[in-house]
Amino acid sequence: MRKSAEELRSRRWFGGDDVRAFGHRSRAKQMGYATSDFADKPVIGIINTWSDLTTCHSHFRTRAEEVKRGVWQAGGFAVELPAMPVNETFMKPSPMLYRNFLAMETEELLRSQPIDGVVLMGGCDKTTPGLLMGAISMNLPAIYLPAGPMLRGNWNGQVLGSGSDVWKYWAEKRAGNISDCEWLELEDGIARSPGHCMTMGTASTMTSMAETLGMTLPGAASIPAVDANHSRMASACGRRIVEMTWEDLKPSDILTTAAFENAITADMAIGGSTNAIIHLVALAGRAGIKLDLTKFDDISRHTPMIANLRPSGEYLMEDFYYAGGLKALLKEIGDLLNLDCLTVNGKTLGENVQTARVTNSEVIRSINRPVSARGGTAVLYGNIAPDGAVIKPTAADPRLLQHLGRAVVFEDYEQMLARIDDDDLAVDETSVLVLQNAGPLGGPGMPEWGMLPIPKKLLAKGVRDMVRISDARMSGTAYGACVLHVSPESFIGGPLALVRDGDLIELDMSQRKLDLQLSDEEISRRRAAWKPQPPRYARGYGALYAAHVKQANEGCDFDFLERVTETAEPATE
Ligand code: FES
C-alpha cells in the first residue's frame, strides 16, 4: 500500500500550523529552499561516513552529491548527515571499539530528525555493520551504498592486495629478503585509488553480506570505487530510496532468518572474513533473530568456497567484478540459497541474480570445481573456548589444522611485541603462540592482533605459518592458522587466561576441537588463583562500552541495543 504525503514521518516536523512547524519550515528556507522543494516530499537522509582520515571513503563527498541527484530526480528532499567516520587505518586502539558508537549515532540521527528514508554510505570494515545495525533498529526504509573496492595494487610487475601482501612482505622484510628501498616502493603501490581494501577482507565481506541480505541494489558490492558505474549506482540509490519510502519497504520486511542464512552461505562461498561472524550475529540481534555460532559451522560444512580471492585464493575484487561479481557468485550457489527473500529494489534475490553470469571461471569457480569443498570459516569448541572460537582454514597451512604443540604464552600485546623476536624465547615451529587479554574488554575493543608475528628466528628458518590462539580478531586480509575470538575472553577469566608456557594444546579441525591437555583439577586450581585486572576505562565512552559490550560469540553489541521493544517517536511539539 503506497503511503500518502500526509503519512510521511517528516510531516510531523514540516506540516501543521503550529509555531514549531513554522520554525522547521523557516529554517529549511534559511538554507535557500523554497516550499516546493520540501512540501509533501519524502525527506531522505544520506548518512555519510566521509572524513579526511577515512581514506577508503575519500570519494564520498562526490558520491553524496550523486545520491542527492537521484533523490531530487525522484521527487525527494535530500539532506546529508555526517556520522562517525569509523576507519580501520587510523582509529586506535581498535575501530571495533567504535562500531556500536556509529550504530547508536545512526539510529539517533534518524530518530531525532525529520527523516523518512535513508541512504547509508559506508564500506571501510566497521562502517557497514555499524550503519546497518543503527538502521535496523530505527527501521525506516534504508538502502546501503557500499564504497566499492580500490583498484588492484601494483609493484614491480606484481599485483598487490591490501593487507594480505603487507603481512606477506613484512614477514619477508623481517626475514631479510626485502630491502628498505623495495619496502618504500611497496608503500607507493599498494593503495593507489579511493575505495576500501580490495582483497576479500572484512570490508569486501561485509558489503557482500549487505547485498546478500538484500540491503543494497543488485550488484552494488562489487563495483570498484572509481568505476563510473559506481557513480551511477549512487544516483540509482537516491532514486530508489524515494520510491521505497512511498512503498514503506523497511529493513524488517527484508531481514528475515532466511536472509541471514543466505548471508552466512554467501560468506562461506566467498571465503569471507572471520569478522563477519561477529557482525552478522550483531545485525541479526538487532533484527530480533538469534544466530548461534553452530549455524555458521553447519552451513560451512556444506557450502563450497568458490570465490578465488585473496587471502584464501589468488585474485582481487577488481577481478571479481570483471568476472561477474557477487551477483554471478550468488547465481552459481543459487541451489543453496533462499531465493525468495525480498531486497531493497522490491524484487527477490532470485530475480536480481537471474541474468547474472560468470565471465571468468578461474576467479569465480563453478560449484563443481570449488577452491575449497567447504566454507571459509569454521567454529571450534573445547575447554579453552567453551563458548566457541573461529578459524579460517582456507587461509591456513593445511598441515597445521591437525596439531599438538606446547604453548608459548604472552600475557598481553606489549609483552608479545617485547618478546617475540627474543633469541632466547623458547619457541620452535611446533609451538602454539597464545595471546591473552586481547578480547572485547581486554584489548580493549578486540583489536586485530590475532595474526601474531612469526618469531624472527623461525622466519629465518623458512617458517611462515604456526598455530596461534587469541581472544583477538584478525584482519579479514590476514591469513594463517590463527584461532580467534576465543570466548569467553581471558580478561574476564575465560579459560584462555589459565594457559601457561609449556601446556600442551590440541587443534583438531576435523573434530572442530580446541583443547588444553590439562586435568580438570589443575584447571580449577589455576582458576581459583586467577586475579582480574582493573577495568581499562574509568570514564567516558570506554566505560559505557565496558559496562555493556557482549562477548564475541554474541556479536559484541551492547546489551541495551538488541531489540527487545520499539522505541517511541520523539515529540515534535
Ligand atoms: Fe578501510 Fe581496509 S582500511 S577497508
Coordinates of C-alpha atoms and ligand atoms in Angstrom, one line a residue, residues 56 88-89 123-125 196-197 203, ligand 1:
C56 CA 38.6 4.3 2.0
E88 CA 40.3 0.9 10.0
T89 CA 43.6 2.6 9.4
G123 CA 32.4 0.4 3.3
C124 CA 35.5 0.5 5.5
D125 CA 35.2 -2.5 7.7
H196 CA 38.1 0.0 0.6
C197 CA 40.6 -2.9 0.8
A203 CA 35.2 -4.6 4.0
Ligands
FES1 FE1 39.3 0.6 5.1 FE2 40.7 -1.8 4.8 S1 41.3 0.1 5.7 S2 38.7 -1.3 4.3

